[in-house]
Amino acid sequence: MEILRADPADAAALTEIAHAAKRHWGYPERWIESWRDILTMRPQFIAENVTYCAKEDGRIIGFYLLTTENDGMHLDHLWISPHAMGRGIGRALFKHAIEQAKQLGYREMKIEADPNAAGFYERMGAKRVGVSLTEIEGRPRELPLLLFAVPSKRDGEME
Ligand SMILES: CC(C)(COP(=O)(O)OP(=O)(O)OC[C@H]1O[C@@H](n2cnc3c(N)ncnc32)[C@H](O)[C@@H]1OP(=O)(O)O)[C@@H](O)C(=O)NCCC(=O)NCCS
């Protein structure tokens, strides 16, 4: 497995992985449809942000995308192909993302997680700091907000 900068030409493959990974939690198809826009990775979005993918035998099996907003660095996307889950790919991409944030001089990374993925981020060392309130089909939906403390460049390499 290697981690490489994502090519904007890979937009369709990344979009497919984001949809497949989200479906993995068993959400109704109409919910997946309502999230289509945020699960669609457009070439320009990939190019303008810090986007890296994990490749195995030439095939993309996961990716992440970091965005910079007024309030700092956000892990906006992290998705692993269902067939590749549970093999440490998410951990490897997460560590890579932290290294990128560190090189860019950020001291924290914000994450708005799917409720099913919050445990993964906690396992990676992120702390829950609140919730983001959204709505689906007229019902409130709470998304855990987490914060990861990025080591400074002086702290040296992460273990
Ligand atoms: C959540 C996700 C990114 C994890 O990636 P992964 O490659 O399957 O995870 P890894 O194999 O690297 O797991 C690393 C560790 O986290 C744990 N872990 C993985 N997924 C977890 C979860 N959903 N909840 C709690 N712990 C989890 C693993 O057990 C492992 O623990 P260990 O340190 O004891 O070995 C991936 O399953 C995924 O894409 N899920 C669906 C989409 C999604 O919701 N993505 C996040 C959007 S906010």
Short mmCIF file of N, CA and C and ligand atoms in Angstrom, two decimals:
data_model
loop_
_atom_site.label_atom_id
_atom_site.label_comp_id
_atom_site.label_asym_id
_atom_site.label_seq_id
_atom_site.Cartn_x
_atom_site.Cartn_y
_atom_site.Cartn_z
N MET A 1 0.85 -1.20 0.00
CA MET A 1 0.00 0.00 0.00
C MET A 1 0.88 1.24 0.00
N GLU A 2 0.56 2.19 -0.83
CA GLU A 2 1.30 3.46 -0.83
C GLU A 2 0.30 4.61 -0.75
N ILE A 3 0.77 5.72 -0.16
CA ILE A 3 -0.09 6.91 -0.02
C ILE A 3 0.45 7.99 -0.95
N LEU A 4 -0.40 8.43 -1.87
CA LEU A 4 0.02 9.37 -2.91
C LEU A 4 -0.94 10.53 -2.99
N ARG A 5 -0.45 11.66 -3.46
CA ARG A 5 -1.32 12.82 -3.69
C ARG A 5 -2.41 12.39 -4.69
N ALA A 6 -3.64 12.72 -4.41
CA ALA A 6 -4.73 12.31 -5.31
C ALA A 6 -4.71 13.17 -6.57
N ASP A 7 -5.04 12.53 -7.67
CA ASP A 7 -5.10 13.19 -8.97
C ASP A 7 -6.55 13.65 -9.19
N PRO A 8 -6.76 14.91 -9.59
CA PRO A 8 -8.13 15.36 -9.85
C PRO A 8 -8.88 14.43 -10.81
N ALA A 9 -8.12 13.75 -11.68
CA ALA A 9 -8.74 12.82 -12.63
C ALA A 9 -9.33 11.59 -11.91
N ASP A 10 -8.98 11.41 -10.63
CA ASP A 10 -9.50 10.28 -9.85
C ASP A 10 -10.84 10.61 -9.19
N ALA A 11 -11.42 11.75 -9.52
CA ALA A 11 -12.64 12.21 -8.83
C ALA A 11 -13.74 11.14 -8.78
N ALA A 12 -13.97 10.47 -9.89
CA ALA A 12 -15.06 9.48 -9.92
C ALA A 12 -14.77 8.32 -8.97
N ALA A 13 -13.51 7.88 -8.93
CA ALA A 13 -13.15 6.76 -8.06
C ALA A 13 -13.30 7.17 -6.59
N LEU A 14 -12.90 8.39 -6.25
CA LEU A 14 -13.02 8.85 -4.86
C LEU A 14 -14.49 8.99 -4.47
N THR A 15 -15.29 9.50 -5.39
CA THR A 15 -16.73 9.64 -5.13
C THR A 15 -17.36 8.27 -4.87
N GLU A 16 -16.94 7.30 -5.65
CA GLU A 16 -17.49 5.94 -5.48
C GLU A 16 -17.11 5.36 -4.11
N ILE A 17 -15.87 5.59 -3.69
CA ILE A 17 -15.42 5.08 -2.38
C ILE A 17 -16.20 5.78 -1.26
N ALA A 18 -16.38 7.11 -1.36
CA ALA A 18 -17.11 7.84 -0.32
C ALA A 18 -18.54 7.29 -0.18
N HIS A 19 -19.19 7.05 -1.30
CA HIS A 19 -20.56 6.50 -1.25
C HIS A 19 -20.58 5.08 -0.65
N ALA A 20 -19.64 4.25 -1.11
CA ALA A 20 -19.63 2.84 -0.64
C ALA A 20 -19.34 2.80 0.85
N ALA A 21 -18.41 3.65 1.32
CA ALA A 21 -18.05 3.65 2.74
C ALA A 21 -19.22 4.14 3.58
N LYS A 22 -19.91 5.16 3.11
CA LYS A 22 -21.06 5.69 3.87
C LYS A 22 -22.16 4.64 3.92
N ARG A 23 -22.39 3.95 2.79
CA ARG A 23 -23.42 2.88 2.76
C ARG A 23 -23.10 1.76 3.74
N HIS A 24 -21.81 1.58 4.01
CA HIS A 24 -21.36 0.51 4.89
C HIS A 24 -22.06 0.57 6.25
N TRP A 25 -22.47 1.78 6.68
CA TRP A 25 -23.14 1.89 7.99
C TRP A 25 -24.62 1.51 7.92
N GLY A 26 -25.11 1.15 6.73
CA GLY A 26 -26.48 0.66 6.63
C GLY A 26 -27.55 1.74 6.57
N TYR A 27 -27.18 2.96 6.17
CA TYR A 27 -28.17 4.03 6.08
C TYR A 27 -29.15 3.76 4.94
N PRO A 28 -30.41 4.24 5.09
CA PRO A 28 -31.37 4.07 4.00
C PRO A 28 -30.86 4.77 2.74
N GLU A 29 -31.18 4.19 1.60
CA GLU A 29 -30.67 4.73 0.33
C GLU A 29 -31.12 6.17 0.11
N ARG A 30 -32.29 6.55 0.64
CA ARG A 30 -32.72 7.94 0.44
C ARG A 30 -31.84 8.92 1.25
N TRP A 31 -31.28 8.45 2.35
CA TRP A 31 -30.34 9.30 3.11
C TRP A 31 -29.06 9.47 2.29
N ILE A 32 -28.59 8.35 1.73
CA ILE A 32 -27.37 8.40 0.90
C ILE A 32 -27.60 9.40 -0.24
N GLU A 33 -28.78 9.34 -0.84
CA GLU A 33 -29.12 10.24 -1.94
C GLU A 33 -29.09 11.70 -1.46
N SER A 34 -29.59 11.94 -0.24
CA SER A 34 -29.62 13.32 0.26
C SER A 34 -28.21 13.84 0.57
N TRP A 35 -27.25 12.93 0.74
CA TRP A 35 -25.87 13.33 1.01
C TRP A 35 -25.02 13.32 -0.27
N ARG A 36 -25.68 13.14 -1.42
CA ARG A 36 -24.91 12.95 -2.66
C ARG A 36 -23.92 14.09 -2.91
N ASP A 37 -24.37 15.31 -2.67
CA ASP A 37 -23.50 16.44 -2.96
C ASP A 37 -22.23 16.42 -2.10
N ILE A 38 -22.39 16.18 -0.80
CA ILE A 38 -21.18 16.20 0.05
C ILE A 38 -20.31 14.96 -0.17
N LEU A 39 -20.90 13.91 -0.74
CA LEU A 39 -20.11 12.70 -1.00
C LEU A 39 -19.50 12.71 -2.41
N THR A 40 -19.72 13.81 -3.15
CA THR A 40 -19.18 13.91 -4.50
C THR A 40 -17.88 14.70 -4.48
N MET A 41 -16.81 14.08 -4.93
CA MET A 41 -15.49 14.71 -4.95
C MET A 41 -15.24 15.27 -6.36
N ARG A 42 -15.29 16.58 -6.48
CA ARG A 42 -15.09 17.19 -7.79
C ARG A 42 -13.60 17.45 -8.03
N PRO A 43 -13.16 17.38 -9.32
CA PRO A 43 -11.72 17.54 -9.61
C PRO A 43 -11.12 18.80 -8.99
N GLN A 44 -11.84 19.92 -9.06
CA GLN A 44 -11.30 21.17 -8.53
C GLN A 44 -11.15 21.12 -7.00
N PHE A 45 -12.13 20.49 -6.35
CA PHE A 45 -12.11 20.34 -4.89
C PHE A 45 -10.88 19.50 -4.48
N ILE A 46 -10.60 18.46 -5.24
CA ILE A 46 -9.44 17.59 -4.96
C ILE A 46 -8.16 18.39 -5.14
N ALA A 47 -8.11 19.15 -6.24
CA ALA A 47 -6.88 19.89 -6.57
C ALA A 47 -6.61 21.02 -5.59
N GLU A 48 -7.67 21.67 -5.11
CA GLU A 48 -7.49 22.87 -4.28
C GLU A 48 -7.25 22.55 -2.81
N ASN A 49 -7.39 21.30 -2.43
CA ASN A 49 -7.22 20.93 -1.03
C ASN A 49 -6.14 19.86 -0.90
N VAL A 50 -5.84 19.52 0.37
CA VAL A 50 -4.81 18.51 0.62
C VAL A 50 -5.48 17.15 0.53
N THR A 51 -5.33 16.50 -0.60
CA THR A 51 -6.04 15.24 -0.86
C THR A 51 -5.03 14.14 -1.17
N TYR A 52 -5.07 13.10 -0.35
CA TYR A 52 -4.17 11.95 -0.57
C TYR A 52 -4.98 10.67 -0.62
N CYS A 53 -4.49 9.72 -1.43
CA CYS A 53 -5.19 8.44 -1.49
C CYS A 53 -4.24 7.29 -1.18
N ALA A 54 -4.83 6.20 -0.70
CA ALA A 54 -4.08 4.96 -0.48
C ALA A 54 -4.30 4.08 -1.69
N LYS A 55 -3.20 3.58 -2.26
CA LYS A 55 -3.30 2.73 -3.44
C LYS A 55 -2.68 1.37 -3.17
N GLU A 56 -3.34 0.36 -3.67
CA GLU A 56 -2.84 -1.01 -3.54
C GLU A 56 -2.99 -1.66 -4.91
N ASP A 57 -1.93 -2.23 -5.41
CA ASP A 57 -1.95 -2.85 -6.74
C ASP A 57 -2.55 -1.89 -7.78
N GLY A 58 -2.21 -0.62 -7.64
CA GLY A 58 -2.67 0.37 -8.63
C GLY A 58 -4.10 0.84 -8.45
N ARG A 59 -4.80 0.28 -7.45
CA ARG A 59 -6.21 0.68 -7.24
C ARG A 59 -6.34 1.53 -5.98
N ILE A 60 -7.18 2.56 -6.05
CA ILE A 60 -7.40 3.40 -4.87
C ILE A 60 -8.32 2.66 -3.91
N ILE A 61 -7.90 2.58 -2.63
CA ILE A 61 -8.72 1.85 -1.64
C ILE A 61 -9.15 2.75 -0.49
N GLY A 62 -8.76 4.01 -0.54
CA GLY A 62 -9.19 4.96 0.50
C GLY A 62 -8.56 6.31 0.23
N PHE A 63 -9.08 7.33 0.88
CA PHE A 63 -8.50 8.67 0.69
C PHE A 63 -8.90 9.58 1.85
N TYR A 64 -8.18 10.70 1.94
CA TYR A 64 -8.61 11.76 2.86
C TYR A 64 -8.47 13.10 2.17
N LEU A 65 -9.18 14.08 2.70
CA LEU A 65 -9.12 15.44 2.15
C LEU A 65 -9.17 16.42 3.32
N LEU A 66 -8.17 17.30 3.37
CA LEU A 66 -8.11 18.34 4.41
C LEU A 66 -8.51 19.67 3.80
N THR A 67 -9.36 20.40 4.49
CA THR A 67 -9.70 21.75 4.03
C THR A 67 -9.23 22.76 5.08
N THR A 68 -8.92 23.94 4.60
CA THR A 68 -8.55 25.03 5.50
C THR A 68 -9.70 26.02 5.51
N GLU A 69 -10.26 26.25 6.68
CA GLU A 69 -11.35 27.21 6.79
C GLU A 69 -10.93 28.32 7.75
N ASN A 70 -11.81 29.31 7.94
CA ASN A 70 -11.44 30.45 8.79
C ASN A 70 -11.01 30.01 10.18
N ASP A 71 -11.61 28.93 10.67
CA ASP A 71 -11.29 28.49 12.03
C ASP A 71 -10.22 27.39 12.05
N GLY A 72 -9.52 27.19 10.97
CA GLY A 72 -8.41 26.23 10.99
C GLY A 72 -8.54 25.07 10.03
N MET A 73 -7.83 24.00 10.38
CA MET A 73 -7.74 22.83 9.50
C MET A 73 -8.82 21.80 9.85
N HIS A 74 -9.49 21.32 8.82
CA HIS A 74 -10.55 20.32 9.02
C HIS A 74 -10.22 19.04 8.25
N LEU A 75 -10.43 17.90 8.90
CA LEU A 75 -10.40 16.64 8.17
C LEU A 75 -11.81 16.50 7.58
N ASP A 76 -11.94 16.90 6.34
CA ASP A 76 -13.27 17.01 5.74
C ASP A 76 -13.78 15.65 5.25
N HIS A 77 -12.84 14.80 4.82
CA HIS A 77 -13.22 13.47 4.32
C HIS A 77 -12.17 12.45 4.71
N LEU A 78 -12.62 11.27 5.08
CA LEU A 78 -11.73 10.11 5.25
C LEU A 78 -12.59 8.88 5.02
N TRP A 79 -12.31 8.20 3.93
CA TRP A 79 -13.15 7.06 3.55
C TRP A 79 -12.28 5.89 3.10
N ILE A 80 -12.65 4.72 3.58
CA ILE A 80 -11.95 3.51 3.18
C ILE A 80 -12.95 2.61 2.45
N SER A 81 -12.51 2.02 1.35
CA SER A 81 -13.36 1.06 0.62
C SER A 81 -13.77 -0.06 1.58
N PRO A 82 -15.04 -0.43 1.60
CA PRO A 82 -15.47 -1.47 2.55
C PRO A 82 -14.61 -2.73 2.53
N HIS A 83 -14.17 -3.16 1.33
CA HIS A 83 -13.37 -4.40 1.28
C HIS A 83 -12.00 -4.24 1.92
N ALA A 84 -11.57 -2.98 2.13
CA ALA A 84 -10.24 -2.73 2.71
C ALA A 84 -10.30 -2.26 4.15
N MET A 85 -11.51 -2.22 4.73
CA MET A 85 -11.64 -1.74 6.12
C MET A 85 -11.03 -2.74 7.09
N GLY A 86 -10.61 -2.23 8.25
CA GLY A 86 -10.14 -3.11 9.32
C GLY A 86 -8.73 -3.65 9.10
N ARG A 87 -7.98 -3.01 8.19
CA ARG A 87 -6.61 -3.48 7.91
C ARG A 87 -5.56 -2.40 8.20
N GLY A 88 -5.97 -1.37 8.91
CA GLY A 88 -4.99 -0.33 9.27
C GLY A 88 -4.84 0.78 8.24
N ILE A 89 -5.64 0.75 7.16
CA ILE A 89 -5.52 1.78 6.11
C ILE A 89 -6.01 3.14 6.66
N GLY A 90 -7.12 3.10 7.41
CA GLY A 90 -7.64 4.34 7.99
C GLY A 90 -6.62 4.97 8.93
N ARG A 91 -5.98 4.12 9.76
CA ARG A 91 -4.97 4.64 10.67
C ARG A 91 -3.80 5.27 9.89
N ALA A 92 -3.36 4.57 8.83
CA ALA A 92 -2.22 5.09 8.04
C ALA A 92 -2.58 6.42 7.39
N LEU A 93 -3.79 6.53 6.86
CA LEU A 93 -4.20 7.79 6.22
C LEU A 93 -4.35 8.89 7.27
N PHE A 94 -4.89 8.52 8.43
CA PHE A 94 -5.07 9.53 9.49
C PHE A 94 -3.70 10.09 9.92
N LYS A 95 -2.73 9.19 10.13
CA LYS A 95 -1.39 9.64 10.55
C LYS A 95 -0.76 10.51 9.47
N HIS A 96 -0.99 10.14 8.23
CA HIS A 96 -0.45 10.92 7.11
C HIS A 96 -1.07 12.32 7.11
N ALA A 97 -2.38 12.38 7.37
CA ALA A 97 -3.09 13.67 7.39
C ALA A 97 -2.53 14.56 8.51
N ILE A 98 -2.26 13.95 9.66
CA ILE A 98 -1.71 14.71 10.79
C ILE A 98 -0.33 15.27 10.42
N GLU A 99 0.45 14.46 9.73
CA GLU A 99 1.78 14.91 9.31
C GLU A 99 1.67 16.10 8.35
N GLN A 100 0.68 16.05 7.46
CA GLN A 100 0.47 17.18 6.53
C GLN A 100 0.09 18.44 7.31
N ALA A 101 -0.85 18.28 8.27
CA ALA A 101 -1.29 19.43 9.07
C ALA A 101 -0.10 20.02 9.83
N LYS A 102 0.75 19.13 10.35
CA LYS A 102 1.93 19.57 11.09
C LYS A 102 2.88 20.35 10.18
N GLN A 103 3.13 19.80 8.99
CA GLN A 103 4.04 20.49 8.06
C GLN A 103 3.50 21.85 7.66
N LEU A 104 2.18 21.97 7.63
CA LEU A 104 1.56 23.25 7.26
C LEU A 104 1.47 24.21 8.45
N GLY A 105 1.91 23.73 9.62
CA GLY A 105 1.98 24.60 10.79
C GLY A 105 0.70 24.67 11.62
N TYR A 106 -0.25 23.74 11.41
CA TYR A 106 -1.48 23.75 12.21
C TYR A 106 -1.25 23.00 13.52
N ARG A 107 -1.88 23.48 14.59
CA ARG A 107 -1.71 22.85 15.90
C ARG A 107 -2.90 21.99 16.28
N GLU A 108 -3.97 22.06 15.50
CA GLU A 108 -5.10 21.17 15.76
C GLU A 108 -5.84 20.86 14.48
N MET A 109 -6.54 19.72 14.51
CA MET A 109 -7.34 19.33 13.35
C MET A 109 -8.76 19.05 13.84
N LYS A 110 -9.72 19.67 13.16
CA LYS A 110 -11.12 19.51 13.57
C LYS A 110 -11.78 18.42 12.72
N ILE A 111 -12.66 17.67 13.37
CA ILE A 111 -13.33 16.56 12.68
C ILE A 111 -14.80 16.56 13.04
N GLU A 112 -15.66 16.61 12.03
CA GLU A 112 -17.10 16.41 12.24
C GLU A 112 -17.37 14.99 11.76
N ALA A 113 -17.61 14.10 12.71
CA ALA A 113 -17.62 12.68 12.37
C ALA A 113 -19.01 12.11 12.14
N ASP A 114 -19.05 11.07 11.32
CA ASP A 114 -20.24 10.22 11.32
C ASP A 114 -20.28 9.57 12.71
N PRO A 115 -21.46 9.46 13.34
CA PRO A 115 -21.51 8.88 14.69
C PRO A 115 -20.84 7.50 14.77
N ASN A 116 -20.92 6.73 13.69
CA ASN A 116 -20.30 5.40 13.69
C ASN A 116 -18.78 5.43 13.64
N ALA A 117 -18.23 6.55 13.18
CA ALA A 117 -16.78 6.64 13.01
C ALA A 117 -16.10 7.35 14.18
N ALA A 118 -16.90 7.92 15.11
CA ALA A 118 -16.31 8.69 16.21
C ALA A 118 -15.34 7.84 17.03
N GLY A 119 -15.68 6.58 17.24
CA GLY A 119 -14.82 5.68 18.03
C GLY A 119 -13.45 5.50 17.37
N PHE A 120 -13.44 5.49 16.05
CA PHE A 120 -12.17 5.38 15.33
C PHE A 120 -11.29 6.60 15.62
N TYR A 121 -11.89 7.79 15.53
CA TYR A 121 -11.10 9.00 15.76
C TYR A 121 -10.60 9.07 17.21
N GLU A 122 -11.45 8.62 18.14
CA GLU A 122 -11.01 8.59 19.54
C GLU A 122 -9.84 7.61 19.70
N ARG A 123 -9.93 6.50 19.00
CA ARG A 123 -8.83 5.51 19.03
C ARG A 123 -7.54 6.13 18.51
N MET A 124 -7.69 7.06 17.56
CA MET A 124 -6.52 7.74 16.98
C MET A 124 -6.00 8.85 17.89
N GLY A 125 -6.75 9.14 18.98
CA GLY A 125 -6.28 10.15 19.93
C GLY A 125 -7.05 11.45 19.91
N ALA A 126 -8.09 11.55 19.06
CA ALA A 126 -8.89 12.77 19.04
C ALA A 126 -9.81 12.80 20.25
N LYS A 127 -10.18 14.02 20.67
CA LYS A 127 -11.07 14.18 21.82
C LYS A 127 -12.40 14.76 21.38
N ARG A 128 -13.49 14.25 21.96
CA ARG A 128 -14.80 14.83 21.66
C ARG A 128 -14.91 16.20 22.31
N VAL A 129 -15.35 17.18 21.51
CA VAL A 129 -15.46 18.54 22.07
C VAL A 129 -16.89 19.09 21.94
N GLY A 130 -17.79 18.34 21.33
CA GLY A 130 -19.16 18.83 21.20
C GLY A 130 -19.90 18.08 20.12
N VAL A 131 -21.00 18.66 19.70
CA VAL A 131 -21.78 18.05 18.61
C VAL A 131 -22.21 19.14 17.63
N SER A 132 -22.42 18.71 16.40
CA SER A 132 -22.95 19.60 15.38
C SER A 132 -24.37 19.12 15.10
N LEU A 133 -25.32 20.05 15.13
CA LEU A 133 -26.71 19.65 14.93
C LEU A 133 -27.10 19.77 13.46
N THR A 134 -27.56 18.67 12.90
CA THR A 134 -28.07 18.71 11.52
C THR A 134 -29.49 18.14 11.57
N GLU A 135 -30.03 17.92 10.40
CA GLU A 135 -31.40 17.40 10.33
C GLU A 135 -31.49 16.42 9.17
N ILE A 136 -32.23 15.36 9.38
CA ILE A 136 -32.48 14.46 8.26
C ILE A 136 -33.94 14.04 8.33
N GLU A 137 -34.65 14.20 7.23
CA GLU A 137 -36.08 13.90 7.15
C GLU A 137 -36.85 14.55 8.30
N GLY A 138 -36.49 15.80 8.60
CA GLY A 138 -37.22 16.55 9.62
C GLY A 138 -36.88 16.18 11.04
N ARG A 139 -35.94 15.24 11.19
CA ARG A 139 -35.55 14.83 12.55
C ARG A 139 -34.14 15.33 12.86
N PRO A 140 -33.90 15.74 14.11
CA PRO A 140 -32.55 16.20 14.45
C PRO A 140 -31.54 15.05 14.39
N ARG A 141 -30.35 15.39 13.96
CA ARG A 141 -29.26 14.40 13.91
C ARG A 141 -28.01 15.08 14.46
N GLU A 142 -27.39 14.42 15.43
CA GLU A 142 -26.20 15.00 16.07
C GLU A 142 -24.94 14.35 15.53
N LEU A 143 -24.00 15.18 15.08
CA LEU A 143 -22.72 14.66 14.61
C LEU A 143 -21.64 15.03 15.63
N PRO A 144 -20.90 14.03 16.11
CA PRO A 144 -19.85 14.33 17.08
C PRO A 144 -18.77 15.23 16.48
N LEU A 145 -18.35 16.24 17.25
CA LEU A 145 -17.23 17.09 16.85
C LEU A 145 -16.02 16.67 17.67
N LEU A 146 -14.91 16.46 16.98
CA LEU A 146 -13.69 16.03 17.68
C LEU A 146 -12.53 16.94 17.30
N LEU A 147 -11.54 16.94 18.18
CA LEU A 147 -10.36 17.77 17.96
C LEU A 147 -9.12 16.88 18.17
N PHE A 148 -8.21 16.96 17.24
CA PHE A 148 -6.95 16.24 17.40
C PHE A 148 -5.83 17.26 17.59
N ALA A 149 -5.06 17.12 18.67
CA ALA A 149 -3.94 18.05 18.92
C ALA A 149 -2.74 17.62 18.08
N VAL A 150 -2.39 18.45 17.11
CA VAL A 150 -1.28 18.13 16.19
C VAL A 150 0.02 18.49 16.88
N PRO A 151 0.98 17.54 16.92
CA PRO A 151 2.26 17.88 17.55
C PRO A 151 2.95 18.97 16.74
N SER A 152 3.70 19.84 17.40
CA SER A 152 4.38 20.90 16.65
C SER A 152 5.60 20.32 15.95
N LYS A 153 6.13 21.05 14.98
CA LYS A 153 7.30 20.56 14.25
C LYS A 153 8.44 20.25 15.21
N ARG A 154 8.53 21.03 16.31
CA ARG A 154 9.62 20.82 17.28
C ARG A 154 9.47 19.51 18.03
N ASP A 155 8.23 19.00 18.10
CA ASP A 155 8.00 17.76 18.85
C ASP A 155 8.57 16.54 18.14
N GLY A 156 9.04 16.73 16.89
CA GLY A 156 9.62 15.61 16.15
C GLY A 156 8.55 14.74 15.52
N GLU A 157 8.97 13.61 15.04
CA GLU A 157 8.07 12.70 14.33
C GLU A 157 7.07 12.07 15.29
N MET A 158 5.86 11.76 14.76
CA MET A 158 4.89 11.03 15.57
C MET A 158 5.38 9.59 15.66
N GLU A 159 5.00 8.91 16.72
CA GLU A 159 5.43 7.50 16.85
C GLU A 159 4.71 6.65 15.84
C1 LIG B 1 -13.89 4.70 10.05
C2 LIG B 1 -12.84 4.26 9.02
C3 LIG B 1 -12.19 5.49 8.39
C4 LIG B 1 -11.76 3.41 9.75
O1 LIG B 1 -10.78 2.93 8.83
P1 LIG B 1 -10.23 1.42 8.88
O2 LIG B 1 -9.13 1.29 7.87
O3 LIG B 1 -11.39 0.48 8.78
O4 LIG B 1 -9.63 1.38 10.38
P2 LIG B 1 -8.25 0.74 10.89
O5 LIG B 1 -8.17 -0.68 10.43
O6 LIG B 1 -7.11 1.64 10.50
O7 LIG B 1 -8.46 0.78 12.47
C5 LIG B 1 -7.58 1.42 13.36
C6 LIG B 1 -8.09 1.20 14.79
O8 LIG B 1 -9.36 1.86 14.96
C7 LIG B 1 -10.36 0.92 15.37
N1 LIG B 1 -11.60 1.27 14.66
C8 LIG B 1 -11.80 1.23 13.31
N2 LIG B 1 -13.04 1.64 13.01
C9 LIG B 1 -13.63 1.94 14.20
C10 LIG B 1 -14.94 2.40 14.54
N3 LIG B 1 -15.85 2.67 13.59
N4 LIG B 1 -15.22 2.60 15.86
C11 LIG B 1 -14.28 2.35 16.82
N5 LIG B 1 -13.01 1.91 16.54
C12 LIG B 1 -12.71 1.70 15.25
C13 LIG B 1 -9.83 -0.42 14.93
O9 LIG B 1 -10.38 -1.46 15.71
C14 LIG B 1 -8.34 -0.25 15.13
O10 LIG B 1 -8.07 -0.42 16.51
P3 LIG B 1 -6.67 -1.01 17.09
O11 LIG B 1 -5.85 0.22 17.32
O12 LIG B 1 -7.06 -1.69 18.33
O13 LIG B 1 -6.08 -1.89 16.04
C15 LIG B 1 -13.44 3.37 7.91
O14 LIG B 1 -13.98 2.19 8.47
C16 LIG B 1 -14.51 4.04 7.07
O15 LIG B 1 -14.22 4.64 6.03
N6 LIG B 1 -15.80 3.92 7.52
C17 LIG B 1 -16.96 4.35 6.78
C18 LIG B 1 -17.00 5.75 6.40
C19 LIG B 1 -16.91 6.80 7.46
O16 LIG B 1 -17.81 6.97 8.24
N7 LIG B 1 -15.78 7.52 7.43
C20 LIG B 1 -15.55 8.60 8.31
C21 LIG B 1 -16.29 9.81 7.89
S1 LIG B 1 -16.43 10.95 9.25
#
